[in-house]
Every structure is written in C-alpha cells, then in structure tokens.
mmCIF file of C-alpha atoms in Angstrom:
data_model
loop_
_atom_site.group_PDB
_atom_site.id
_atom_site.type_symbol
_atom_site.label_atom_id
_atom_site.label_comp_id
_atom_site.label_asym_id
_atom_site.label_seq_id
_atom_site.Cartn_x
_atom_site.Cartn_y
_atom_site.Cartn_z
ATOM 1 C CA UNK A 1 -6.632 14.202 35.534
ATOM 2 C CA UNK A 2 -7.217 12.270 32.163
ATOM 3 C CA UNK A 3 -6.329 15.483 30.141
ATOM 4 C CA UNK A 4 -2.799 15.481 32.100
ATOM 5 C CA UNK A 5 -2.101 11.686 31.912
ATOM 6 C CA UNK A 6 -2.570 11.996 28.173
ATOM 7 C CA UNK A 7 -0.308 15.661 27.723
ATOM 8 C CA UNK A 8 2.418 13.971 30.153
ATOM 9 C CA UNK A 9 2.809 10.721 27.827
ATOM 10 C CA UNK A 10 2.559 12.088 24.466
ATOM 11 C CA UNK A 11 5.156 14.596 26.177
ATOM 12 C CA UNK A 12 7.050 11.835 26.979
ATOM 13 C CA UNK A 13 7.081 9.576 24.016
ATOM 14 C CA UNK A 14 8.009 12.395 21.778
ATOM 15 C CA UNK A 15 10.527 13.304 23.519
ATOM 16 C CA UNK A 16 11.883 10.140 23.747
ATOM 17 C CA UNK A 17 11.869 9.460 20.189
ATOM 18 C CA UNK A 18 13.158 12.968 19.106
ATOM 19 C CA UNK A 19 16.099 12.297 21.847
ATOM 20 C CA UNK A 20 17.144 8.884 20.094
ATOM 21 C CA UNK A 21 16.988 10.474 16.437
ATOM 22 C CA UNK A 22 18.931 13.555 17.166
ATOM 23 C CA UNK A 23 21.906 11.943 19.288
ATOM 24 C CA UNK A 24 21.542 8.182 19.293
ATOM 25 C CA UNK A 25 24.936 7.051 20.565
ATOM 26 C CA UNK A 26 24.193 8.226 23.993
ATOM 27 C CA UNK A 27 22.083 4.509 24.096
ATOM 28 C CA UNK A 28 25.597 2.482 23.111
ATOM 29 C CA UNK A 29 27.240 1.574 20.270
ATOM 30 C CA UNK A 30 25.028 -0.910 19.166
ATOM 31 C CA UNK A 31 21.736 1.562 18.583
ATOM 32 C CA UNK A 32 24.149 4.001 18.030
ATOM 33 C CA UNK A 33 25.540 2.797 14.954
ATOM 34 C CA UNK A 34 22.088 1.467 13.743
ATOM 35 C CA UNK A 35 20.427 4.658 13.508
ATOM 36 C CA UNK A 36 23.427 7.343 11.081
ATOM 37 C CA UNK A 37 21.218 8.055 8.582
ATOM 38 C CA UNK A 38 23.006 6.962 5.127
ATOM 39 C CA UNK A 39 25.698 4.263 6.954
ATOM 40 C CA UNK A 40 23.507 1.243 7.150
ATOM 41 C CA UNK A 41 25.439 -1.751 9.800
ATOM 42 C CA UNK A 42 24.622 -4.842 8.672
ATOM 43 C CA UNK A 43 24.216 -4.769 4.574
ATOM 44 C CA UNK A 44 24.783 -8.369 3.766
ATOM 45 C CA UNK A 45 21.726 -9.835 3.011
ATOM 46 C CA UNK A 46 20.893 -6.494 0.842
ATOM 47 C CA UNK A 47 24.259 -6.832 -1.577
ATOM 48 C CA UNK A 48 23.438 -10.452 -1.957
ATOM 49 C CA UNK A 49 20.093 -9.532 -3.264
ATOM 50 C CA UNK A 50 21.949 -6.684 -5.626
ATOM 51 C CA UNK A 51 24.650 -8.596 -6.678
ATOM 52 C CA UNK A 52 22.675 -12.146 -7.750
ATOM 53 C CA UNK A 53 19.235 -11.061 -8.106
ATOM 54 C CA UNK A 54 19.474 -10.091 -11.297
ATOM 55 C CA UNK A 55 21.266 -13.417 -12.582
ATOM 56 C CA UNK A 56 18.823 -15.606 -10.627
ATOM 57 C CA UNK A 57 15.212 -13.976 -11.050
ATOM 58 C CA UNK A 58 16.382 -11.951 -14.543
ATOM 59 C CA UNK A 59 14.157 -9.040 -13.200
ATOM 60 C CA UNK A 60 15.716 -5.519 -13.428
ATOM 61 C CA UNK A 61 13.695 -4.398 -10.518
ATOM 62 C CA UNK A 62 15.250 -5.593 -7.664
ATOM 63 C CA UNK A 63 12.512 -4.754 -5.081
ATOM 64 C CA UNK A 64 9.980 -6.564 -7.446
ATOM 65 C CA UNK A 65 12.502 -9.914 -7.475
ATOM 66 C CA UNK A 66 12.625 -9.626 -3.473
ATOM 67 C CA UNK A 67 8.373 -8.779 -3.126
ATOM 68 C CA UNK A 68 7.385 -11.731 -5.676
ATOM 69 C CA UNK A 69 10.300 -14.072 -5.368
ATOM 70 C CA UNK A 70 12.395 -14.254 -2.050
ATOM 71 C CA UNK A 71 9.754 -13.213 0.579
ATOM 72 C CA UNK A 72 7.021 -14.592 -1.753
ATOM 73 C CA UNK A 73 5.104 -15.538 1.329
ATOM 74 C CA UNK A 74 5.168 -12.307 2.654
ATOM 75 C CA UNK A 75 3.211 -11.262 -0.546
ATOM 76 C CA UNK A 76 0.614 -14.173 -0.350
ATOM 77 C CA UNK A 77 0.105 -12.723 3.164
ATOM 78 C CA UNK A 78 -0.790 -9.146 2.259
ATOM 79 C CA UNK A 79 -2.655 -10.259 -0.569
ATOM 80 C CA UNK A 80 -4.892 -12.530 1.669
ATOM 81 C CA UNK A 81 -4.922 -9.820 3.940
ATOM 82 C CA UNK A 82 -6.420 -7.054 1.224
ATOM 83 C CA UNK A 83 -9.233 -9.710 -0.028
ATOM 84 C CA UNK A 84 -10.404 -10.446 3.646
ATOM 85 C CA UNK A 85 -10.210 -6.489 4.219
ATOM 86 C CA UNK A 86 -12.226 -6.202 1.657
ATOM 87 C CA UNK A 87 -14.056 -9.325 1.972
ATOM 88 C CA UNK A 88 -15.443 -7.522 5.716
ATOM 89 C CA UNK A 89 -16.069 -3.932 3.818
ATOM 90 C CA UNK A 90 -18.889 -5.782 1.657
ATOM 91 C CA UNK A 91 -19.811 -8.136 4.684
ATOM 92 C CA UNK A 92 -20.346 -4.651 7.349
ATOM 93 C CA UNK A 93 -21.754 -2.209 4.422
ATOM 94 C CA UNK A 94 -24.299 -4.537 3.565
ATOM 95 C CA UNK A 95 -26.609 -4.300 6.555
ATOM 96 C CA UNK A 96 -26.804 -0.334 5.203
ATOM 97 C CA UNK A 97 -27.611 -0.883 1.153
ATOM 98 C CA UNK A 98 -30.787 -3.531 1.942
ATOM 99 C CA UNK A 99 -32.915 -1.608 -0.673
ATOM 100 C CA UNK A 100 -30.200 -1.669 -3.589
ATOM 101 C CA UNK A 101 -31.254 -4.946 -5.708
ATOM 102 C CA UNK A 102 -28.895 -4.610 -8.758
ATOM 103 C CA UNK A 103 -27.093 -8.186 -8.221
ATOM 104 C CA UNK B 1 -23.643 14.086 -10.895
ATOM 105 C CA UNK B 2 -21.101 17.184 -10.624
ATOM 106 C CA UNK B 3 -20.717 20.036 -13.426
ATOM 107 C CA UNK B 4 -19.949 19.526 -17.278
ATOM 108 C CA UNK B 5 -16.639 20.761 -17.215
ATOM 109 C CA UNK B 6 -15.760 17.709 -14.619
ATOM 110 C CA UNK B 7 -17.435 15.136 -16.820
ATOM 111 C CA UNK B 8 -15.854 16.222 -19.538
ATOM 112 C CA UNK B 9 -12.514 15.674 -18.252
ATOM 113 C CA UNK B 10 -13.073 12.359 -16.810
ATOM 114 C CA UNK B 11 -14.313 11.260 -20.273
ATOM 115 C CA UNK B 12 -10.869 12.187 -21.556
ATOM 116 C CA UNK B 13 -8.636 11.348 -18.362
ATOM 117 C CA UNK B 14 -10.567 7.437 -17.744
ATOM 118 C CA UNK B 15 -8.779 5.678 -20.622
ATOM 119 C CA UNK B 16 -5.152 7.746 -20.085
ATOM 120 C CA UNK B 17 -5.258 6.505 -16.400
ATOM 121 C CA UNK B 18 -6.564 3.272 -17.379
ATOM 122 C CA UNK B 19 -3.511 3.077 -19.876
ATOM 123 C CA UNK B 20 -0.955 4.260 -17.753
ATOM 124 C CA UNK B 21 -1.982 2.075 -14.695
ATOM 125 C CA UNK B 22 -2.192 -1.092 -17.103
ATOM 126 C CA UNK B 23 2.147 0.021 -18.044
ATOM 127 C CA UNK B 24 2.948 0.343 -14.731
ATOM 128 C CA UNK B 25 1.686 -2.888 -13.805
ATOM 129 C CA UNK B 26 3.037 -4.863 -17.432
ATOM 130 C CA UNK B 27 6.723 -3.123 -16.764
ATOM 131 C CA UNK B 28 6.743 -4.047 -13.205
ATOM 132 C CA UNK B 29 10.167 -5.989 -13.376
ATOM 133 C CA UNK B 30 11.894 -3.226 -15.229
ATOM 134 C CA UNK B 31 10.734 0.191 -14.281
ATOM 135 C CA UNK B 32 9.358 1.751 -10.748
ATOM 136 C CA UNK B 33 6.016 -0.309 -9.530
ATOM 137 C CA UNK B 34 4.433 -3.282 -9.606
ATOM 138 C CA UNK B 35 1.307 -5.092 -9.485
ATOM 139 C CA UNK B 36 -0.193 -3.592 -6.329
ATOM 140 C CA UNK B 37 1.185 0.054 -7.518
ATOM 141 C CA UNK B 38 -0.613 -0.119 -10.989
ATOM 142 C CA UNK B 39 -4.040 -1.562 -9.446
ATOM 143 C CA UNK B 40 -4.161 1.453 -7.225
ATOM 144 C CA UNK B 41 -3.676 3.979 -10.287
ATOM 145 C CA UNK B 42 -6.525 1.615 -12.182
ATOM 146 C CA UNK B 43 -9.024 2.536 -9.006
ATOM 147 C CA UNK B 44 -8.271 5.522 -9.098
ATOM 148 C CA UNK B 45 -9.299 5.841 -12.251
ATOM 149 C CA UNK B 46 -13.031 4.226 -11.209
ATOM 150 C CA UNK B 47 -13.302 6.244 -7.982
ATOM 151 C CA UNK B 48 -12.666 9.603 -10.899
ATOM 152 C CA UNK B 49 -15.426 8.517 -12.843
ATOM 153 C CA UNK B 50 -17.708 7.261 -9.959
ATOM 154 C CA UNK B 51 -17.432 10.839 -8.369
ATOM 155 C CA UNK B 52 -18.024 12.744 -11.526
ATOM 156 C CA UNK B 53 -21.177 11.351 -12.738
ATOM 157 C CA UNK B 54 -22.403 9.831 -9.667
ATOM 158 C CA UNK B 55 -23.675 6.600 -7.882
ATOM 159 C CA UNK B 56 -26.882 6.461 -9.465
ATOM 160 C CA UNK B 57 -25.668 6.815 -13.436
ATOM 161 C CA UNK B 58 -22.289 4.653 -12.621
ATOM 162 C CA UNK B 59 -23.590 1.664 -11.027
ATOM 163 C CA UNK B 60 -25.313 0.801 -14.424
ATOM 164 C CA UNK B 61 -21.605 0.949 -15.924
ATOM 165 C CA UNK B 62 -19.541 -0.569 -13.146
ATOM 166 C CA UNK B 63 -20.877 -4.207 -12.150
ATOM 167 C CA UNK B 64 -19.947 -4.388 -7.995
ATOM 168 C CA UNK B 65 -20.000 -8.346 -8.952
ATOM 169 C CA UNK B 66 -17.314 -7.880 -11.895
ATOM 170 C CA UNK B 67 -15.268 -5.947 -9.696
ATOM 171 C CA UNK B 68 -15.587 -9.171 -6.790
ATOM 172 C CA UNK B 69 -15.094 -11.438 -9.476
ATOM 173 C CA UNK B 70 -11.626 -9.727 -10.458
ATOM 174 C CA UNK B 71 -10.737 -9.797 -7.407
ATOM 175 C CA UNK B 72 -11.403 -13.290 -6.827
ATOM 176 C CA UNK B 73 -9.557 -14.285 -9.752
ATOM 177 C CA UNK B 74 -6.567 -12.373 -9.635
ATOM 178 C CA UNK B 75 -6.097 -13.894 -5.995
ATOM 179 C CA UNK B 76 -6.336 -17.565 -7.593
ATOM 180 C CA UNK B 77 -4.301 -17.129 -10.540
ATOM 181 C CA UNK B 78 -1.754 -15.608 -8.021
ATOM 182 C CA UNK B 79 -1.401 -18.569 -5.855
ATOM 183 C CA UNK B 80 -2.026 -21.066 -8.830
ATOM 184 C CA UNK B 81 1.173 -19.143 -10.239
ATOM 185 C CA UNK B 82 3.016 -19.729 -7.082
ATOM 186 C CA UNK B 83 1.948 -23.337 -7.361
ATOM 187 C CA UNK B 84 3.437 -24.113 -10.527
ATOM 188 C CA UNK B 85 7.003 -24.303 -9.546
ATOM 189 C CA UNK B 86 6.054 -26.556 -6.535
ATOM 190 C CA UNK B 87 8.605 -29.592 -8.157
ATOM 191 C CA UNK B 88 10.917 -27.163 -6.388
ATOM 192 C CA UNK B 89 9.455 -25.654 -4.001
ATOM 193 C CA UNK B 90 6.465 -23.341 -3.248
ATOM 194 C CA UNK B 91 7.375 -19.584 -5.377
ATOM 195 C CA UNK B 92 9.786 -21.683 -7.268
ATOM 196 C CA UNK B 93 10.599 -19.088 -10.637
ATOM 197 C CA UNK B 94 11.225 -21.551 -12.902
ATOM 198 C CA UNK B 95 10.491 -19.536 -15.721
ATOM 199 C CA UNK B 96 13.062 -17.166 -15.440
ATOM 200 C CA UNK B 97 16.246 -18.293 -17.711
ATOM 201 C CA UNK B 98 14.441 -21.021 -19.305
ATOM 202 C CA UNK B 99 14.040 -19.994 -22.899
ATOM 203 C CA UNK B 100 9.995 -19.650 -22.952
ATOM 204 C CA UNK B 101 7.495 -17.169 -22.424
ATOM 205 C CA UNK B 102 8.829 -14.249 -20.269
ATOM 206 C CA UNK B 103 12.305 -16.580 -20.055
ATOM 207 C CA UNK B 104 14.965 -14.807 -21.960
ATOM 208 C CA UNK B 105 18.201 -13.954 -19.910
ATOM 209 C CA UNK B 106 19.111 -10.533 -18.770
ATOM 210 C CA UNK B 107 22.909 -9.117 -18.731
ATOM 211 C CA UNK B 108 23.991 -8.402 -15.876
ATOM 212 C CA UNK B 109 24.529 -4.573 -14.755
ATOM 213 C CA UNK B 110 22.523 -1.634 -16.214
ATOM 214 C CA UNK B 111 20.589 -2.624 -19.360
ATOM 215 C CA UNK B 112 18.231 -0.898 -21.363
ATOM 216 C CA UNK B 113 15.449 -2.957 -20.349
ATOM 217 C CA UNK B 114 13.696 -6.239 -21.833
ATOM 218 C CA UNK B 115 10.097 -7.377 -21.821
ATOM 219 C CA UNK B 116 10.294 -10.786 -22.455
ATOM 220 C CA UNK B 117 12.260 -11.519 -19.305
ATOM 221 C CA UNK B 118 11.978 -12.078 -15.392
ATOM 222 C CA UNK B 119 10.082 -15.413 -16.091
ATOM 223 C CA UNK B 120 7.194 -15.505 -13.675
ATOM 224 C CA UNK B 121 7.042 -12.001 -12.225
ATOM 225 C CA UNK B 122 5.371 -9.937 -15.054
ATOM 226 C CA UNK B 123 2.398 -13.066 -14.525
ATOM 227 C CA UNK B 124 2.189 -12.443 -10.810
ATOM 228 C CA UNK B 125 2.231 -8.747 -11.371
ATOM 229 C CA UNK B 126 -0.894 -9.097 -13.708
ATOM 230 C CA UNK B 127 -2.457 -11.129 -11.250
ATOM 231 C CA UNK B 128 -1.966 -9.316 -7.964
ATOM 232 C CA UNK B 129 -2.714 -6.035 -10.178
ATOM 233 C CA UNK B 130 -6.085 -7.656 -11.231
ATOM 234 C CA UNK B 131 -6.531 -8.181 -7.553
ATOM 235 C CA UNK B 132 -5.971 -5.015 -6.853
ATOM 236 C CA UNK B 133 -7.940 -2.932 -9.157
ATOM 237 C CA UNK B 134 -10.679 -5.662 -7.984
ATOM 238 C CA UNK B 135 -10.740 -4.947 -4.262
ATOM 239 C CA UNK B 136 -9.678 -1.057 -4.053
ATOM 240 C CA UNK B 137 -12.713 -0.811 -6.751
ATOM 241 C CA UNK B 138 -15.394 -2.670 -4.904
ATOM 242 C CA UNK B 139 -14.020 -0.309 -1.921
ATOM 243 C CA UNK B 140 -14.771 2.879 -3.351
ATOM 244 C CA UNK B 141 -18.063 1.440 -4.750
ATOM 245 C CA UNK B 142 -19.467 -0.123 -1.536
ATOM 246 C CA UNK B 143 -18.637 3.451 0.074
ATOM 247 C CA UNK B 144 -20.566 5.158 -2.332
ATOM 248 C CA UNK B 145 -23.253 3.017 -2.062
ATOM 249 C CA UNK B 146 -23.464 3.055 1.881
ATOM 250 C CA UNK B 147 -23.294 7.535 1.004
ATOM 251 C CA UNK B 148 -26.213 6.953 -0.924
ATOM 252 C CA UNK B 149 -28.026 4.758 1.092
ATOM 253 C CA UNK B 150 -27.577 7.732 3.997
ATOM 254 C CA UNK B 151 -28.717 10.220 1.793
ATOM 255 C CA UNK B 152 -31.887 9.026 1.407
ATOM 256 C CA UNK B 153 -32.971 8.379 4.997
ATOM 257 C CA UNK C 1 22.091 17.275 14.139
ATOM 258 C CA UNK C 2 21.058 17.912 10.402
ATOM 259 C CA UNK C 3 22.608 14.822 9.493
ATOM 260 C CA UNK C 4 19.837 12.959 11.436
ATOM 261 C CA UNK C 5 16.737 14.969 10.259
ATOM 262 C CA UNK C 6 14.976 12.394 8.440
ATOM 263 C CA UNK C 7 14.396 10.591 12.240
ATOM 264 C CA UNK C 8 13.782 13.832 13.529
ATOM 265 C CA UNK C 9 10.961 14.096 10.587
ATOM 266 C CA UNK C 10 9.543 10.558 12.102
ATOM 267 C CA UNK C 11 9.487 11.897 15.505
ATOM 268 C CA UNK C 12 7.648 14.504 14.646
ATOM 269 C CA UNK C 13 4.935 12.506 12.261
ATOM 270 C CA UNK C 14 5.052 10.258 14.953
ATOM 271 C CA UNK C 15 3.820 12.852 17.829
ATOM 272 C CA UNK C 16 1.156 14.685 15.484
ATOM 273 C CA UNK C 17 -0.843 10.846 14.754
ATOM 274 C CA UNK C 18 -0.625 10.243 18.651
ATOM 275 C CA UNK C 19 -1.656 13.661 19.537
ATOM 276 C CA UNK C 20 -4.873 13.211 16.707
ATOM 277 C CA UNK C 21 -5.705 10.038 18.140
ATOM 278 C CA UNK C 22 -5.645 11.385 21.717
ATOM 279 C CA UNK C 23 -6.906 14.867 21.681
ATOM 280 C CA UNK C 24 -9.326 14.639 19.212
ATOM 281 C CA UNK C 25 -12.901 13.203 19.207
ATOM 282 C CA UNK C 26 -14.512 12.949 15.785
ATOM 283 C CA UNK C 27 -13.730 9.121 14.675
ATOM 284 C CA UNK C 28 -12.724 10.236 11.540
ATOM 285 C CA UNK C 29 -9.586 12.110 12.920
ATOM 286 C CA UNK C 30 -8.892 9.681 15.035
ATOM 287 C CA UNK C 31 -8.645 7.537 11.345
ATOM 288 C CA UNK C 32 -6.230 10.354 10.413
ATOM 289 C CA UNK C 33 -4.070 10.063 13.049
ATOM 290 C CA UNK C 34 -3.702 6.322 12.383
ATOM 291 C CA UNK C 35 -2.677 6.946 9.332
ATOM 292 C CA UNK C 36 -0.313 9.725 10.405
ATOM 293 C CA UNK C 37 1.572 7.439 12.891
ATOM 294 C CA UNK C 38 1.425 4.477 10.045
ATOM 295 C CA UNK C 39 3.268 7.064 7.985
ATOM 296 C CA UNK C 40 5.608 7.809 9.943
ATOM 297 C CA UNK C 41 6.672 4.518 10.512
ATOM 298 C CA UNK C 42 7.024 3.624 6.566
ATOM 299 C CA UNK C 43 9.499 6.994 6.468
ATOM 300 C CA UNK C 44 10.917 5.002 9.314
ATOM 301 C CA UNK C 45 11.516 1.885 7.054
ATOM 302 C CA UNK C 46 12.541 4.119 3.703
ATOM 303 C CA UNK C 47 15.680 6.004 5.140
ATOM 304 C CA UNK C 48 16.745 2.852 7.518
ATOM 305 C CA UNK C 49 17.615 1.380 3.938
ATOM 306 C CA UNK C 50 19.419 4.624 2.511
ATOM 307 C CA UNK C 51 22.994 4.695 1.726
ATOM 308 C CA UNK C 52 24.875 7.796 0.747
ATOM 309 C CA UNK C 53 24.419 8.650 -2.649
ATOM 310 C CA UNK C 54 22.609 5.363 -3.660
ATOM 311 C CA UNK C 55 20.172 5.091 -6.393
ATOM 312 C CA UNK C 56 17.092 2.864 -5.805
ATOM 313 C CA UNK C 57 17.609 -0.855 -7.243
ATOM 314 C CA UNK C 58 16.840 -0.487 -10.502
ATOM 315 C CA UNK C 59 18.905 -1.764 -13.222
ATOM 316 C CA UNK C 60 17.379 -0.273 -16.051
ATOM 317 C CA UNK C 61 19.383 2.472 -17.642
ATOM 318 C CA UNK C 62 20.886 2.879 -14.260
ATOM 319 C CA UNK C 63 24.256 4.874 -13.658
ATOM 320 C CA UNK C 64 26.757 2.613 -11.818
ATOM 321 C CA UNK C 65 27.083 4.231 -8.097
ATOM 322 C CA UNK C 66 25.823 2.304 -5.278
ATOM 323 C CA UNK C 67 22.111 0.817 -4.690
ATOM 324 C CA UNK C 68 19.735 1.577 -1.630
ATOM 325 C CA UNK C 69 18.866 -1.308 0.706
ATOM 326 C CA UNK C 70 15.970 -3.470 -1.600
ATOM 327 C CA UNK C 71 14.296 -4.974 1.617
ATOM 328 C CA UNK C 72 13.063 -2.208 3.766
ATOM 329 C CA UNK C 73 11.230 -0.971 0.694
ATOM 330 C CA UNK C 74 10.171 -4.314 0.060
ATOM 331 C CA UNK C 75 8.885 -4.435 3.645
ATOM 332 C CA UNK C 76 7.316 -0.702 2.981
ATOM 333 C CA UNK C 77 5.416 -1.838 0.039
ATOM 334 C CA UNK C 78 3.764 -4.191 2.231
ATOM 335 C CA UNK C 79 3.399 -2.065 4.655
ATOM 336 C CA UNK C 80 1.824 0.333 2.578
ATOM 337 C CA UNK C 81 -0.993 -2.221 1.104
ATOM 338 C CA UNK C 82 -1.888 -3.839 4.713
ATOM 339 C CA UNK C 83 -2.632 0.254 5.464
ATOM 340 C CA UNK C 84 -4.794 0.642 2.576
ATOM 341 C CA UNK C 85 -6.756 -2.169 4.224
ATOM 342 C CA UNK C 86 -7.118 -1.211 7.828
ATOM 343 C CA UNK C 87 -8.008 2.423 7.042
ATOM 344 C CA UNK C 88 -10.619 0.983 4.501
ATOM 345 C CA UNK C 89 -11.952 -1.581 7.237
ATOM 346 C CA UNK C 90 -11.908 1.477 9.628
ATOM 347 C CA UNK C 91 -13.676 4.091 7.438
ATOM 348 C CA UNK C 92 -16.651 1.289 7.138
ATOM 349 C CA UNK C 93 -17.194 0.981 10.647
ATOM 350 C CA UNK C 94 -16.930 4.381 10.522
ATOM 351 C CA UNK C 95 -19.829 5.141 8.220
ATOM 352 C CA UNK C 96 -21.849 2.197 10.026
ATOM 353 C CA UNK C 97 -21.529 4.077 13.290
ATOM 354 C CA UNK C 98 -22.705 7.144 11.587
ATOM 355 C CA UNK C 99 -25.763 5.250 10.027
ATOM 356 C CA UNK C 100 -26.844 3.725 13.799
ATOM 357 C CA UNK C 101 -26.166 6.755 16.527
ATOM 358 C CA UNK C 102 -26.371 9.990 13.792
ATOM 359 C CA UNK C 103 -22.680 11.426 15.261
ATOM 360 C CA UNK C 104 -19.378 10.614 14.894
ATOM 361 C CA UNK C 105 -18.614 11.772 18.515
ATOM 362 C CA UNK C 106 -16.516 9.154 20.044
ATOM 363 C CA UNK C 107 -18.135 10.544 23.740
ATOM 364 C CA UNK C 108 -21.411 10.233 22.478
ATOM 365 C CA UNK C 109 -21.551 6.737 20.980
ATOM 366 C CA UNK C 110 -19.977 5.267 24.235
ATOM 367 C CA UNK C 111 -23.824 4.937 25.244
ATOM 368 C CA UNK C 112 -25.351 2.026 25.077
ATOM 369 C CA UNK C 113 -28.447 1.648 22.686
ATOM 370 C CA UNK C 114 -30.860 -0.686 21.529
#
C-alpha cells in the first residue's frame, strides 16, 4: 500500500512537470508564454537594472550591484541565515566533542 | 594524516587557492563572483589541508575560535557598512561616484575594468567574504572534529 | 520539443531528488536527494532569466549583444548560499543521529530510546 501511494505520486508529479516543460501552452497563454525558453515576458525591471546600474552603483557586475545594492536586504537575510546555520552546527556538534579542551 | 605525495601538494596548492579565492572576492564588482563565491574557494582551501594532514596535526594550525571570530566580524562590518549610508536610507551607496576611496566613475558600456570604483561594494564583498570563509571553515572543522570524536569510541 | 529541454532537464532533476528522498532509507541519501531537488530548482531560476544569445551582465570587456536577466541569478546566488546552510545543518544532525542509535537507517531510529 505505502510502496504504491509513493510510485503513483512521484509518477504523477513527474509527469506533470515534464508535461508543462515540453508543451506549456496547452495551460493558456499566460503560462504559456512564461515558460519559451530564451523569450523571457515581462523584462522591465531587468533592462532597468542593465541600462542604469552601471551609472548609479558604478559596478561592472551587474548581478553584484543588484545582490549588494537593490535587494540589499535580501543579502542581510542570507547572511543572517548562514551565521545562525552555522551558529546551530557548533551549538548540536558540541554535545559530541566534550573531551576536546583546545579553547 | 594521508600519504606524502598528498601533503606535498597541499603545501603547494594552500597559498594558490588562498590567492585566487582572495581575487575573486577583491574583483567582485568587475569580474564573475563575489564575496560569498570567493569565501567558498578560501574553505576550500582549509577543508584541502584539514583532510591531508589530519584533525589531530591541523587543529594546532587552524584556531576553531579565529575562524568564529571571522565570522563574527565579517557579519558586523557588513551591516555597519550598510549602516553608513543611513542619512539616506538603509544600503544607501553613497560611495559610489563620490570622488573617494573606491568612488571613481565608470563609463558607461563595456570597459576594461577599474578597481577603484563601485563605491561600497568591493567593502561589502570583503566583509561578507570574511564571513564566509569564517562559517564554511568552522563547518568543515566542527565535522571533523565530531569524525574524530566517533573514531575513538 | 528540443527547444524546451532545459525544463525538461528540471523535470527530470526534479523526479530523481523526490524519488531519493522517497525510496531510499539511509539519511544521508535522503540529504542527497534534497540537494538534488534544490538543484533542480536553481537550473529552474538560471534559464527562466536566459535570453537568446545573451551574455551574462558583465560589463567588463564585454561584446555588445544583449544581457541575460541579472535577477534570477541574483535570486540563485541566494539560493545557492541558504543551501549550503540547510545541507550543513542537516549533515550535523546527521552525524548526531549516528553518534546516539549506531545506524543511519531512517526505519531503525524511528524507535524510541532512552
């Protein structure tokens, strides 16, 4: 029974995705148009970035001028979140090193 | 502790990889990478030399508390960096343009590439890339040390 | 059919991590798989963001054609990093279940011990 239930929805999920990557406009125009690998819809955001990142950040790199400047909270975000993940490595791999004294 | 030929190369490969991680992260704003890219290459660097010559021999070399501390500190100096441009607002790069350090301006289209520009990125670079090297470090040690302390039980 | 094959790769990435983290009952494959289906979903991100013939958005010593997208790969870079830390966090929990019930059998830690 369990070994079934789990075959029938992995069966089912990939199939759904590989149906919506190899014809997507069978699910309307919207998702259709979305998902043509190469013709990205809605680009305006992106050419903004291209166009005037360089004169208002004077950083070459555009992804570094979007990571560090416009979605600078994102950053401060995944930085918090790699100090606390690391932060609970030390805190859960300390009950097993009790006889190491070198700090 | 693995075989001579292994510890041999590390010897020679630790400073390259420390070098080349150190460029990524310092041409962040003009070349492929970045701070988080560079303090990745930098670990792996300390997870080469910790597997080569072993827990025992490296933990004399390799302070766990340096590694916390550098960690610690790149995470403030990251967020005190974001705090300086707060007349603005919060991530304000008011360096950039302004004539200082790292404030020269760019011209705009494809350019050969200038240090001394991009005003506050290259510092948050070197700060999330300190807190990088930092916390993917201590990772790799604190694993090691847990694989030791299983060994001997 | 072709043209799409880059979804059809994430499909496919997609199934293997869920068919890992089903099937299979060592912890640390089920840490695999994880990582598989977190894979798949960056490649997911990545070739949203590509346009025909772009060059990544770089503007040093860069030929003047068209740019990819900047923000899904800004998005993937974060991505990438908040991976690094769950598979870390995982992996410890891993070796701590290792240390207190001696397998990594995800049937045979279900029982409860002192």
């Amino acid at each position: 029974m369990r070994k079934a239930l789990m075959a029938a929805s992995l069966f089912v999920l990939f199939a759904a995705l590989l149906y919506v990557a190899v014809n997507p406009s069978d699910f309307g125009a919207e998702l259709g148009d979305h998902l043509v690998f190469g013709e990205p819809k809605y680009t305006d955001m992106d050419s903004y970035f291209i166009h005037n990142g360089q004169n208002q950040t004077a950083a070459n790199n555009i992804v570094t001028s979007i990571v560090f400047d416009y979605r600078g909270f994102d950053t401060l975000g995944e930085a918090s979140v790699l100090f606390t993940a690391v932060l609970g490595v030390g805190v859960v791999l300390r009950m097993l090193r009790g006889d190491e004294n070198d700090e | 502790m693995m075989s001579k030929i292994v510890r041999t190369q590390a010897n020679i490969l630790y400073p390259l990889i420390l070098i080349f991680g150190f460029y990524i992260v310092a041409h962040g704003h003009l070349t492929p990478g970045g701070g988080f890219q560079g303090g990745a290459v930098i670990a792996t660097g300390v997870a080469l030399v910790a597997i080569s010559f072993g827990y025992g021999k490296i933990k004399k070399w390799i302070k766990k508390t340096n590694l916390t501390a550098a960690e610690a500190v790149g995470l403030l100096s990251f967020i005190i960096a974001a705090f300086t441009g707060i007349g603005t607002s919060f991530f304000c790069n008011w360096l950039a343009n302004s004539g200082l350090i790292f404030g020269d301006t760019v011209p705009y289209g494809p350019n050969p590439g200038y240090l001394n520009t991009a005003g506050l990125l290259p510092i948050m670079n070197l700060a999330v890339g300190i807190e990088v090297l930092g916390g993917l470090g201590v990772v790799v040690m604190y694993m090691l040390s847990a694989a030791k302390a299983s060994e001997v039980k | 059919m072709l043209y799409n094959l880059p979804y059809i790769t994430v499909a496919v990435v997609i199934a293997i991590g869920l068919y890992a983290m089903l099937y299979k009952r060592n912890l640390i494959k089920i840490v695999i798989g994880l990582s598989l289906i977190e894979s798949g979903v960056n490649l997911f991100l990545v070739s949203l963001g590509y346009v025909q013939g772009g060059i990544a958005p770089i503007y040093t010593n860069a030929p003047k054609t068209e740019m990819v997208l900047p923000t899904p790969q800004a998005l993937t870079l974060t991505s990438i990093v908040i991976g690094v830390a769950t598979t870390a966090m995982l992996l410890s929990f891993c070796i701590v279940i290792y240390r207190h019930y001696g397998t990594l059998d995800s049937e045979k830690v279900r029982r409860l011990r002192g």
